[in-house]
Amino acid sequence: EAKRGGRNTYRHYTAGMQLYSLDRMSLETDLRLAIERNEFELYYQPQIALDSGKVVGKEALIRWHHPHRGLLTPIHFIEIAEETGLIVAIGQWVIREACRQHQHWLQAGFQPMRISVNISAMQFYQSNFCDMVETIIHDTGINPGYLEFELTESMFMQDADTVVKTLRRLHGLGIKLAIDDFGTGYSNLSYLRKFPIDRLKVDQSFIKGIEHEPINVEIVKTIAALARSMSLELVAEGVETDVELHWAESSGCTFVQGYHFSQPLPAEKFTRWVTEYKYQADQYALVDM
Ligand code: C2E
Ligand code: MG
Ligand code: MG
Ligand code: MG
């Protein structure tokens, strides 16, 4: 009986695996064509400075308009893109598109604000990465002081010399460097001293339901103390509620990002959101006076 059950389970399992790999193969095929078919789009999520209440930046987050599957978020395809190496071309598209859109907003008369772009490890390790970035800066005319790269702690575990060289060169161009999902990765923090880092983004797992997790309050406060002592800016990610905003602020975060303010939005909706947000802030200021 157990044996039969086992065999059945096995059969189901193989069928499932086959389906999974077929599904994955078709996604991979589609992903190879997605750039030339122009199926990617960047969404933007605002970042707010808590001292002024102003929108001071935005993070670019990739979306894929799949021909049959609809709008896909990165969880559905970034891993495949990394495993196949396609992330190098996709990541290059992302940087160029973010810079193009930034310039477009400037030309439309908007105040400049920082634009943050996520960088994958494989992309970062390409020997021509810095040259590629310089070309995009040159082609689009973006002031690199408004460009920020979000890196992950895991990147700093690799060959330190190469990493240092790349980071110094990017920083030398004026690009800001941030550590994404801070607190979830590498525990040896000495890299923070070695590398020219500008900001830490506290991982959203520490912010979610922070009011119920005294230990998370302590963790965020500790990260804030570290950030202050090293003159790093601190962003809280994933702020969804008033209470989380309150705790993020009182624990020492100086910038916030999350659904409480806005979900990531397509460029046009983002423009509208910023305009309305400013409008509200102005009204509030008038009432205050
Ligand atoms: P991330 O860089 O840590 O981005 C934050 C993620 O949290 C985004 O998910 C964002 O939509 C989501 N988020 C923002 N505010 C909230 C909130 O209040 N609550 C919750 N629950 N979630 C919130 P998204 O857009 O699905 O991106 C997931 C990850 O995919 C990103 O995490 C980043 O690691 C990666 N990614 C996104 N775009 C790119 C890209 O252009 N290139 C690369 N290499 N990776 C990307
Ligand atoms: Mg990010
Ligand atoms: Mg993050
Ligand atoms: Mg991430």
Coordinates of N, CA and C in Angstrom, one line a residue, residues 5-237:
G5 N 1.4 3.9 -3.0 CA 1.2 5.4 -2.8 C 2.5 6.1 -3.2
G6 N 3.6 5.5 -2.8 CA 4.9 6.1 -3.2 C 5.1 6.2 -4.7
R7 N 4.7 5.1 -5.4 CA 4.8 5.1 -6.8 C 4.0 6.2 -7.4
N8 N 2.7 6.3 -6.9 CA 1.8 7.3 -7.4 C 2.4 8.7 -7.2
T9 N 2.9 8.9 -6.0 CA 3.4 10.2 -5.7 C 4.5 10.5 -6.7
Y10 N 5.4 9.5 -6.9 CA 6.5 9.7 -7.8 C 6.0 10.1 -9.2
R11 N 4.9 9.4 -9.7 CA 4.4 9.7 -11.0 C 3.9 11.1 -11.1
H12 N 3.2 11.5 -10.1 CA 2.7 12.9 -10.0 C 3.8 13.9 -10.0
Y13 N 4.8 13.5 -9.2 CA 6.0 14.4 -9.1 C 6.7 14.6 -10.5
T14 N 6.9 13.5 -11.2 CA 7.5 13.6 -12.5 C 6.7 14.5 -13.5
A15 N 5.4 14.2 -13.5 CA 4.5 15.0 -14.3 C 4.6 16.5 -14.0
G16 N 4.6 16.7 -12.7 CA 4.8 18.1 -12.2 C 6.1 18.8 -12.7
M17 N 7.1 18.0 -12.6 CA 8.4 18.5 -12.9 C 8.5 18.8 -14.4
Q18 N 7.9 17.9 -15.2 CA 7.9 18.1 -16.7 C 7.2 19.4 -17.0
L19 N 6.0 19.5 -16.4 CA 5.2 20.7 -16.6 C 6.0 22.0 -16.3
Y20 N 6.7 21.9 -15.1 CA 7.5 23.0 -14.6 C 8.6 23.3 -15.6
S21 N 9.3 22.3 -16.1 CA 10.4 22.7 -17.0 C 9.9 23.1 -18.4
L22 N 8.8 22.6 -18.8 CA 8.2 23.1 -20.1 C 7.8 24.6 -19.9
D23 N 7.2 24.8 -18.8 CA 6.8 26.2 -18.5 C 8.0 27.1 -18.5
R24 N 9.0 26.6 -17.8 CA 10.2 27.4 -17.7 C 10.9 27.6 -19.0
M25 N 10.9 26.5 -19.8 CA 11.5 26.7 -21.2 C 10.8 27.7 -22.0
S26 N 9.4 27.7 -21.9 CA 8.7 28.6 -22.8 C 8.9 30.1 -22.3
L27 N 9.0 30.2 -20.9 CA 9.3 31.6 -20.4 C 10.7 32.0 -20.8
E28 N 11.6 31.1 -20.8 CA 13.0 31.4 -21.2 C 13.0 31.9 -22.7
T29 N 12.3 31.1 -23.5 CA 12.2 31.5 -25.0 C 11.6 32.9 -25.1
D30 N 10.6 33.1 -24.4 CA 9.9 34.4 -24.5 C 10.8 35.6 -24.0
L31 N 11.5 35.2 -22.9 CA 12.4 36.3 -22.3 C 13.5 36.7 -23.3
R32 N 14.0 35.7 -24.1 CA 15.0 36.0 -25.1 C 14.5 37.1 -26.1
L33 N 13.2 37.1 -26.3 CA 12.7 38.0 -27.4 C 12.1 39.3 -26.8
A34 N 12.0 39.3 -25.5 CA 11.3 40.4 -24.8 C 11.9 41.8 -25.1
I35 N 13.2 41.9 -25.1 CA 13.8 43.2 -25.3 C 13.4 43.7 -26.7
E36 N 13.7 42.9 -27.7 CA 13.5 43.4 -29.1 C 12.0 43.6 -29.4
R37 N 11.2 42.9 -28.6 CA 9.7 43.1 -28.8 C 9.2 44.2 -27.9
N38 N 10.1 44.8 -27.2 CA 9.8 46.0 -26.4 C 8.7 45.7 -25.4
E39 N 8.9 44.6 -24.7 CA 7.8 44.2 -23.7 C 8.1 44.6 -22.3
F40 N 9.3 45.2 -22.0 CA 9.6 45.6 -20.7 C 9.1 47.0 -20.4
E41 N 8.8 47.3 -19.2 CA 8.4 48.7 -18.8 C 9.0 48.9 -17.4
L42 N 9.4 50.2 -17.2 CA 9.8 50.5 -15.8 C 8.7 51.2 -15.1
Y43 N 8.4 50.7 -13.9 CA 7.5 51.3 -12.9 C 8.4 52.1 -11.9
Y44 N 7.8 53.1 -11.3 CA 8.5 54.0 -10.4 C 7.8 54.1 -9.1
Q45 N 8.6 54.0 -8.0 CA 8.0 54.1 -6.7 C 8.7 55.3 -6.0
P46 N 7.9 56.2 -5.4 CA 8.5 57.4 -4.8 C 9.2 57.1 -3.5
Q47 N 10.3 57.9 -3.2 CA 11.0 57.9 -2.0 C 10.8 59.3 -1.3
I48 N 10.4 59.3 -0.1 CA 10.1 60.5 0.6 C 11.1 60.8 1.7
A49 N 11.6 62.1 1.8 CA 12.5 62.5 2.9 C 11.6 62.9 4.1
L50 N 11.9 62.3 5.2 CA 11.0 62.5 6.4 C 11.1 63.9 6.9
D51 N 12.3 64.5 6.8 CA 12.5 65.9 7.4 C 11.6 66.9 6.7
S52 N 11.5 66.8 5.3 CA 10.8 67.8 4.6 C 9.4 67.3 4.2
G53 N 9.2 66.0 4.2 CA 8.0 65.4 3.7 C 7.9 65.4 2.1
K54 N 9.0 65.8 1.5 CA 9.0 65.9 0.0 C 9.4 64.6 -0.7
V55 N 9.0 64.4 -1.9 CA 9.4 63.3 -2.7 C 10.8 63.7 -3.3
V56 N 11.8 62.9 -2.9 CA 13.2 63.3 -3.3 C 13.8 62.3 -4.3
G57 N 13.1 61.2 -4.5 CA 13.6 60.2 -5.4 C 12.6 59.1 -5.8
K58 N 13.0 58.2 -6.6 CA 12.1 57.2 -7.1 C 13.0 56.0 -7.4
E59 N 12.4 54.8 -7.2 CA 13.1 53.6 -7.6 C 12.5 53.0 -8.8
A60 N 13.3 52.7 -9.8 CA 12.8 52.0 -11.0 C 12.7 50.5 -10.8
L61 N 11.5 50.0 -11.1 CA 11.3 48.5 -10.9 C 10.7 47.9 -12.2
I62 N 11.4 46.9 -12.7 CA 11.0 46.4 -14.0 C 9.7 45.6 -14.0
R63 N 9.0 45.7 -15.1 CA 7.8 44.9 -15.3 C 7.8 44.3 -16.7
W64 N 7.2 43.2 -16.9 CA 7.2 42.5 -18.2 C 5.8 42.3 -18.7
H65 N 5.5 43.0 -19.8 CA 4.1 42.7 -20.5 C 4.3 41.5 -21.3
H66 N 4.0 40.3 -20.7 CA 4.1 39.1 -21.4 C 2.9 38.9 -22.4
P67 N 3.2 38.5 -23.7 CA 2.2 38.4 -24.7 C 1.0 37.6 -24.3
H68 N 1.1 36.5 -23.5 CA -0.1 35.8 -23.1 C -0.3 35.8 -21.6
R69 N 0.7 36.0 -20.8 CA 0.6 35.9 -19.3 C 0.2 37.1 -18.6
G70 N 0.2 38.2 -19.4 CA -0.1 39.5 -18.7 C 1.1 40.2 -18.1
L71 N 0.8 41.1 -17.2 CA 1.9 41.8 -16.6 C 2.6 41.0 -15.5
L72 N 3.9 40.8 -15.7 CA 4.7 40.0 -14.7 C 5.6 40.9 -13.9
T73 N 5.7 40.6 -12.6 CA 6.6 41.3 -11.7 C 7.9 40.5 -11.7
P74 N 9.0 41.0 -11.2 CA 10.3 40.4 -11.3 C 10.4 39.0 -10.7
I75 N 9.6 38.7 -9.7 CA 9.6 37.4 -9.1 C 9.4 36.3 -10.1
H76 N 8.7 36.6 -11.2 CA 8.4 35.6 -12.2 C 9.5 35.4 -13.2
F77 N 10.4 36.3 -13.3 CA 11.4 36.2 -14.4 C 12.9 36.6 -14.1
I78 N 13.1 37.3 -13.0 CA 14.5 37.8 -12.7 C 15.4 36.6 -12.5
E79 N 14.9 35.6 -11.8 CA 15.8 34.4 -11.5 C 16.2 33.7 -12.9
I80 N 15.3 33.6 -13.8 CA 15.6 33.0 -15.1 C 16.5 33.9 -15.8
A81 N 16.3 35.2 -15.7 CA 17.1 36.1 -16.4 C 18.6 36.0 -15.9
E82 N 18.7 35.8 -14.6 CA 20.1 35.7 -14.0 C 20.7 34.4 -14.4
E83 N 19.9 33.3 -14.4 CA 20.5 31.9 -14.7 C 20.9 31.8 -16.1
T84 N 20.2 32.5 -17.0 CA 20.5 32.4 -18.4 C 21.5 33.5 -18.9
G85 N 21.8 34.4 -18.0 CA 22.7 35.5 -18.4 C 22.0 36.7 -19.2
L86 N 20.7 36.4 -19.4 CA 19.9 37.5 -20.1 C 19.8 38.8 -19.3
I87 N 20.1 38.7 -18.0 CA 20.0 39.8 -17.1 C 21.0 40.9 -17.5
V88 N 22.1 40.5 -18.2 CA 23.1 41.5 -18.6 C 22.4 42.5 -19.6
A89 N 21.8 41.9 -20.6 CA 21.1 42.8 -21.6 C 19.9 43.5 -21.1
I90 N 19.1 42.8 -20.2 CA 17.9 43.4 -19.7 C 18.4 44.5 -18.7
G91 N 19.4 44.3 -17.9 CA 19.9 45.3 -17.0 C 20.4 46.5 -17.7
Q92 N 21.0 46.3 -18.8 CA 21.5 47.5 -19.6 C 20.3 48.3 -20.1
W93 N 19.3 47.6 -20.6 CA 18.1 48.3 -21.0 C 17.5 49.1 -19.9
V94 N 17.5 48.5 -18.7 CA 16.9 49.2 -17.5 C 17.6 50.5 -17.2
I95 N 19.0 50.5 -17.2 CA 19.7 51.7 -16.9 C 19.4 52.7 -18.0
R96 N 19.5 52.3 -19.2 CA 19.3 53.3 -20.3 C 17.9 53.9 -20.2
E97 N 16.9 53.1 -20.0 CA 15.5 53.5 -20.0 C 15.3 54.5 -18.8
A98 N 15.9 54.1 -17.6 CA 15.7 54.9 -16.4 C 16.3 56.3 -16.7
C99 N 17.5 56.4 -17.3 CA 18.2 57.6 -17.6 C 17.4 58.4 -18.6
R100 N 16.9 57.7 -19.6 CA 16.1 58.4 -20.7 C 14.8 59.1 -20.0
Q101 N 14.1 58.3 -19.2 CA 12.9 58.8 -18.5 C 13.2 60.0 -17.6
H102 N 14.4 59.9 -16.9 CA 14.8 61.0 -16.0 C 14.9 62.2 -16.8
Q103 N 15.6 62.2 -17.9 CA 15.9 63.3 -18.8 C 14.5 63.9 -19.3
H104 N 13.7 62.9 -19.7 CA 12.3 63.3 -20.2 C 11.6 64.1 -19.2
W105 N 11.6 63.7 -17.9 CA 11.0 64.5 -16.8 C 11.6 65.9 -16.7
L106 N 12.9 65.9 -16.8 CA 13.6 67.2 -16.7 C 13.1 68.2 -17.8
Q107 N 13.1 67.6 -19.0 CA 12.7 68.4 -20.2 C 11.2 68.9 -20.0
A108 N 10.4 68.1 -19.3 CA 9.0 68.4 -19.1 C 8.8 69.5 -18.0
G109 N 10.0 69.9 -17.4 CA 9.9 70.9 -16.4 C 9.8 70.5 -15.0
F110 N 10.0 69.2 -14.7 CA 9.9 68.7 -13.3 C 11.2 68.9 -12.6
Q111 N 11.1 69.2 -11.3 CA 12.3 69.3 -10.5 C 13.1 68.0 -10.6
P112 N 14.4 68.0 -10.7 CA 15.2 66.8 -10.7 C 15.1 66.1 -9.4
M113 N 15.0 64.8 -9.4 CA 15.1 64.0 -8.2 C 15.8 62.7 -8.5
R114 N 16.4 62.1 -7.5 CA 17.2 60.9 -7.7 C 16.5 59.8 -8.3
I115 N 17.1 59.0 -9.2 CA 16.5 57.8 -9.7 C 17.4 56.6 -9.4
S116 N 16.8 55.6 -8.7 CA 17.5 54.4 -8.3 C 17.2 53.2 -9.1
V117 N 18.3 52.5 -9.5 CA 18.2 51.4 -10.4 C 18.8 50.2 -9.7
N118 N 18.1 49.0 -9.7 CA 18.6 47.8 -9.2 C 19.6 47.2 -10.1
I119 N 20.7 46.7 -9.6 CA 21.8 46.1 -10.4 C 22.0 44.7 -9.9
S120 N 22.0 43.7 -10.9 CA 22.2 42.3 -10.5 C 23.7 42.0 -10.4
A121 N 24.1 41.1 -9.6 CA 25.5 40.7 -9.4 C 26.2 40.4 -10.7
M122 N 25.5 39.6 -11.6 CA 26.2 39.2 -12.8 C 26.5 40.4 -13.7
Q123 N 25.5 41.3 -13.7 CA 25.7 42.5 -14.5 C 26.9 43.4 -14.0
F124 N 26.9 43.5 -12.7 CA 28.0 44.3 -12.0 C 29.3 43.7 -12.2
Y125 N 29.4 42.4 -12.4 CA 30.7 41.7 -12.6 C 31.2 41.7 -14.0
Q126 N 30.4 42.2 -14.9 CA 30.8 42.2 -16.3 C 32.0 43.2 -16.4
S127 N 33.0 42.8 -17.2 CA 34.3 43.6 -17.2 C 34.0 45.0 -17.9
N128 N 33.0 45.0 -18.7 CA 32.7 46.3 -19.4 C 31.6 47.1 -18.7
F129 N 31.2 46.7 -17.5 CA 30.1 47.3 -16.9 C 30.2 48.9 -16.8
C130 N 31.4 49.3 -16.3 CA 31.6 50.8 -16.1 C 31.6 51.5 -17.4
D131 N 32.2 50.9 -18.4 CA 32.2 51.5 -19.8 C 30.8 51.7 -20.3
M132 N 30.0 50.6 -20.1 CA 28.6 50.6 -20.6 C 27.8 51.8 -19.9
V133 N 28.0 51.9 -18.6 CA 27.4 52.9 -17.8 C 27.8 54.3 -18.3
E134 N 29.1 54.5 -18.5 CA 29.6 55.8 -19.0 C 28.9 56.1 -20.4
T135 N 28.8 55.1 -21.2 CA 28.2 55.4 -22.5 C 26.8 55.9 -22.4
I136 N 26.0 55.2 -21.5 CA 24.6 55.6 -21.3 C 24.5 57.0 -20.7
I137 N 25.4 57.3 -19.8 CA 25.4 58.7 -19.2 C 25.7 59.7 -20.3
H138 N 26.7 59.4 -21.2 CA 27.0 60.2 -22.3 C 25.9 60.4 -23.3
D139 N 25.3 59.3 -23.7 CA 24.2 59.3 -24.7 C 23.0 60.0 -24.2
T140 N 22.6 59.8 -22.9 CA 21.3 60.4 -22.4 C 21.5 61.8 -21.9
G141 N 22.8 62.1 -21.5 CA 23.0 63.4 -20.9 C 22.6 63.5 -19.5
I142 N 22.3 62.4 -18.8 CA 21.9 62.5 -17.4 C 23.0 63.0 -16.5
N143 N 22.7 63.9 -15.5 CA 23.7 64.2 -14.5 C 23.9 63.0 -13.6
P144 N 25.0 62.4 -13.6 CA 25.2 61.1 -12.9 C 24.9 61.3 -11.4
G145 N 25.0 62.6 -10.9 CA 24.7 62.8 -9.5 C 23.3 62.5 -9.1
Y146 N 22.4 62.3 -10.1 CA 21.0 61.9 -9.8 C 20.8 60.5 -9.9
L147 N 21.8 59.7 -10.4 CA 21.7 58.3 -10.6 C 22.2 57.5 -9.4
E148 N 21.4 56.5 -9.0 CA 21.8 55.7 -7.8 C 21.7 54.2 -8.3
F149 N 22.7 53.4 -7.9 CA 22.6 52.0 -8.1 C 22.4 51.3 -6.8
E150 N 21.4 50.4 -6.8 CA 21.1 49.6 -5.6 C 21.8 48.2 -5.8
L151 N 22.7 48.0 -4.9 CA 23.5 46.7 -4.9 C 23.1 45.9 -3.8
T152 N 23.5 44.6 -3.8 CA 23.1 43.7 -2.6 C 24.4 43.3 -1.9
E153 N 24.2 43.0 -0.6 CA 25.4 42.7 0.2 C 26.2 41.5 -0.4
S154 N 25.5 40.6 -1.0 CA 26.1 39.4 -1.6 C 27.3 39.7 -2.6
M155 N 27.1 40.9 -3.2 CA 28.1 41.3 -4.2 C 29.5 41.5 -3.6
F156 N 29.5 41.8 -2.3 CA 30.7 42.2 -1.6 C 31.5 40.9 -1.1
M157 N 30.9 39.8 -1.3 CA 31.6 38.5 -0.9 C 32.6 38.1 -2.0
Q158 N 32.5 38.6 -3.2 CA 33.4 38.2 -4.3 C 34.7 38.9 -4.2
D159 N 35.5 38.6 -5.2 CA 36.9 39.2 -5.2 C 36.9 40.7 -4.9
A160 N 37.4 41.0 -3.7 CA 37.2 42.4 -3.2 C 37.9 43.4 -4.1
D161 N 39.0 43.1 -4.7 CA 39.8 44.1 -5.5 C 39.0 44.6 -6.7
T162 N 38.4 43.6 -7.4 CA 37.6 44.0 -8.6 C 36.4 44.8 -8.1
V163 N 35.8 44.3 -7.1 CA 34.6 45.0 -6.6 C 34.9 46.5 -6.2
V164 N 36.0 46.6 -5.5 CA 36.5 48.0 -5.0 C 36.7 48.9 -6.2
K165 N 37.4 48.3 -7.2 CA 37.7 49.1 -8.4 C 36.4 49.6 -9.1
T166 N 35.5 48.6 -9.3 CA 34.3 49.0 -10.0 C 33.5 50.1 -9.2
L167 N 33.4 49.9 -7.9 CA 32.7 50.8 -7.0 C 33.3 52.2 -7.1
R168 N 34.6 52.2 -7.0 CA 35.3 53.5 -7.0 C 35.1 54.2 -8.3
R169 N 35.1 53.5 -9.4 CA 35.0 54.1 -10.7 C 33.5 54.7 -10.8
L170 N 32.5 53.9 -10.4 CA 31.2 54.4 -10.5 C 31.0 55.6 -9.7
H171 N 31.5 55.5 -8.4 CA 31.4 56.6 -7.5 C 32.1 57.9 -8.0
G172 N 33.2 57.6 -8.7 CA 34.0 58.7 -9.3 C 33.2 59.4 -10.4
L173 N 32.3 58.7 -11.1 CA 31.5 59.3 -12.1 C 30.4 60.2 -11.4
G174 N 30.2 60.0 -10.1 CA 29.2 60.8 -9.4 C 28.0 60.0 -9.1
I175 N 28.0 58.7 -9.5 CA 26.8 57.8 -9.2 C 26.7 57.5 -7.7
K176 N 25.5 57.5 -7.1 CA 25.3 57.2 -5.7 C 25.2 55.7 -5.6
L177 N 25.7 55.1 -4.5 CA 25.6 53.7 -4.3 C 24.9 53.3 -3.0
A178 N 23.9 52.4 -3.2 CA 23.1 52.0 -2.0 C 23.1 50.5 -1.9
I179 N 23.0 50.1 -0.6 CA 22.9 48.6 -0.3 C 21.4 48.3 -0.1
D180 N 20.9 47.5 -1.0 CA 19.5 47.1 -0.9 C 19.3 45.9 0.1
D181 N 18.1 45.8 0.6 CA 17.7 44.7 1.5 C 18.7 44.6 2.6
F182 N 19.2 45.7 3.1 CA 20.2 45.6 4.1 C 19.8 44.9 5.4
G183 N 20.6 44.1 5.9 CA 20.4 43.3 7.1 C 20.0 41.9 6.9
T184 N 19.8 41.5 5.6 CA 19.4 40.1 5.3 C 20.6 39.3 4.8
G185 N 21.7 39.9 4.5 CA 22.8 39.1 3.8 C 24.0 38.9 4.7
Y186 N 25.1 39.4 4.1 CA 26.4 39.2 4.7 C 26.5 39.8 6.1
S187 N 27.1 39.1 7.0 CA 27.1 39.6 8.4 C 28.4 40.4 8.6
N188 N 29.4 40.2 7.8 CA 30.7 40.9 8.0 C 30.6 42.3 7.4
L189 N 30.5 43.3 8.3 CA 30.1 44.6 7.8 C 31.3 45.5 7.4
S190 N 32.5 44.8 7.4 CA 33.7 45.6 7.2 C 33.7 46.3 5.8
Y191 N 32.9 45.7 4.9 CA 32.9 46.2 3.5 C 32.4 47.6 3.5
L192 N 31.6 48.0 4.5 CA 31.0 49.3 4.6 C 32.1 50.4 4.7
R193 N 33.2 50.0 5.4 CA 34.3 50.9 5.6 C 35.1 51.0 4.3
K194 N 35.3 49.8 3.7 CA 36.2 49.7 2.5 C 35.6 50.4 1.2
F195 N 34.3 50.4 1.1 CA 33.6 50.8 -0.2 C 32.9 52.1 0.0
P196 N 32.9 52.8 -1.1 CA 32.2 54.1 -1.1 C 30.7 54.0 -1.2
I197 N 30.1 53.7 -0.1 CA 28.6 53.5 -0.1 C 27.9 54.8 0.5
D198 N 26.8 55.2 -0.1 CA 26.1 56.4 0.3 C 24.9 56.1 1.1
R199 N 24.2 55.0 0.9 CA 22.9 54.7 1.6 C 22.7 53.3 1.9
L200 N 21.9 53.0 2.9 CA 21.5 51.7 3.2 C 20.0 51.7 3.1
K201 N 19.4 50.6 2.5 CA 18.0 50.4 2.5 C 17.6 49.3 3.4
V202 N 17.0 49.6 4.6 CA 16.6 48.6 5.5 C 15.6 47.6 4.9
D203 N 15.9 46.4 4.9 CA 15.0 45.4 4.3 C 13.6 45.5 4.9
Q204 N 12.6 45.3 4.0 CA 11.2 45.4 4.4 C 10.8 44.4 5.4
S205 N 11.5 43.3 5.6 CA 11.1 42.3 6.6 C 11.3 42.9 8.0
F206 N 12.1 43.9 8.2 CA 12.3 44.5 9.5 C 11.2 45.5 9.8
I207 N 10.6 46.0 8.7 CA 9.6 47.1 8.8 C 8.2 46.5 9.0
K208 N 7.9 45.4 8.3 CA 6.6 44.8 8.3 C 6.1 44.4 9.7
G209 N 5.1 45.0 10.1 CA 4.5 44.7 11.5 C 5.5 45.0 12.6
I210 N 6.3 46.0 12.4 CA 7.4 46.4 13.3 C 6.9 46.6 14.7
E211 N 5.6 47.1 14.8 CA 5.0 47.4 16.1 C 4.8 46.1 17.0
H212 N 4.8 45.0 16.3 CA 4.6 43.7 17.0 C 5.9 43.0 17.3
E213 N 7.0 43.6 16.8 CA 8.3 42.9 16.9 C 9.3 43.8 17.6
P214 N 9.4 43.8 18.9 CA 10.3 44.7 19.6 C 11.8 44.5 19.1
I215 N 12.1 43.3 18.7 CA 13.5 43.0 18.3 C 13.8 43.7 17.0
N216 N 12.7 43.8 16.1 CA 13.0 44.5 14.8 C 13.2 46.0 15.1
V217 N 12.5 46.6 16.1 CA 12.7 48.0 16.5 C 14.2 48.1 16.9
E218 N 14.7 47.2 17.7 CA 16.1 47.3 18.1 C 17.1 47.1 16.9
I219 N 16.7 46.2 16.0 CA 17.6 46.0 14.8 C 17.6 47.3 14.0
V220 N 16.5 47.9 13.7 CA 16.4 49.1 12.9 C 17.2 50.2 13.6
K221 N 17.0 50.3 14.9 CA 17.8 51.4 15.7 C 19.3 51.2 15.6
T222 N 19.7 49.9 15.6 CA 21.1 49.6 15.5 C 21.7 49.9 14.1
I223 N 20.9 49.6 13.1 CA 21.3 49.9 11.7 C 21.4 51.4 11.6
A224 N 20.4 52.1 12.2 CA 20.4 53.6 12.1 C 21.6 54.2 12.8
A225 N 22.0 53.6 13.9 CA 23.2 54.1 14.6 C 24.4 53.9 13.8
L226 N 24.5 52.7 13.2 CA 25.6 52.4 12.3 C 25.6 53.4 11.1
A227 N 24.5 53.6 10.5 CA 24.4 54.6 9.4 C 24.8 56.0 9.8
R228 N 24.4 56.4 10.9 CA 24.8 57.8 11.4 C 26.3 57.9 11.6
S229 N 26.8 56.9 12.2 CA 28.3 56.9 12.5 C 29.1 56.9 11.3
M230 N 28.5 56.4 10.2 CA 29.3 56.3 8.9 C 28.8 57.4 7.9
S231 N 27.9 58.3 8.4 CA 27.3 59.3 7.5 C 26.6 58.7 6.3
L232 N 25.9 57.6 6.5 CA 25.1 57.0 5.4 C 23.7 57.4 5.6
E233 N 23.0 57.6 4.4 CA 21.5 57.8 4.5 C 20.9 56.5 4.7
L234 N 19.7 56.6 5.4 CA 19.0 55.4 5.7 C 17.5 55.4 5.2
V235 N 17.2 54.4 4.3 CA 15.9 54.3 3.8 C 15.1 53.1 4.4
A236 N 13.9 53.3 4.8 CA 13.1 52.2 5.2 C 12.2 51.8 4.0
E237 N 12.3 50.5 3.7 CA 11.5 49.9 2.5 C 10.3 49.3 3.1

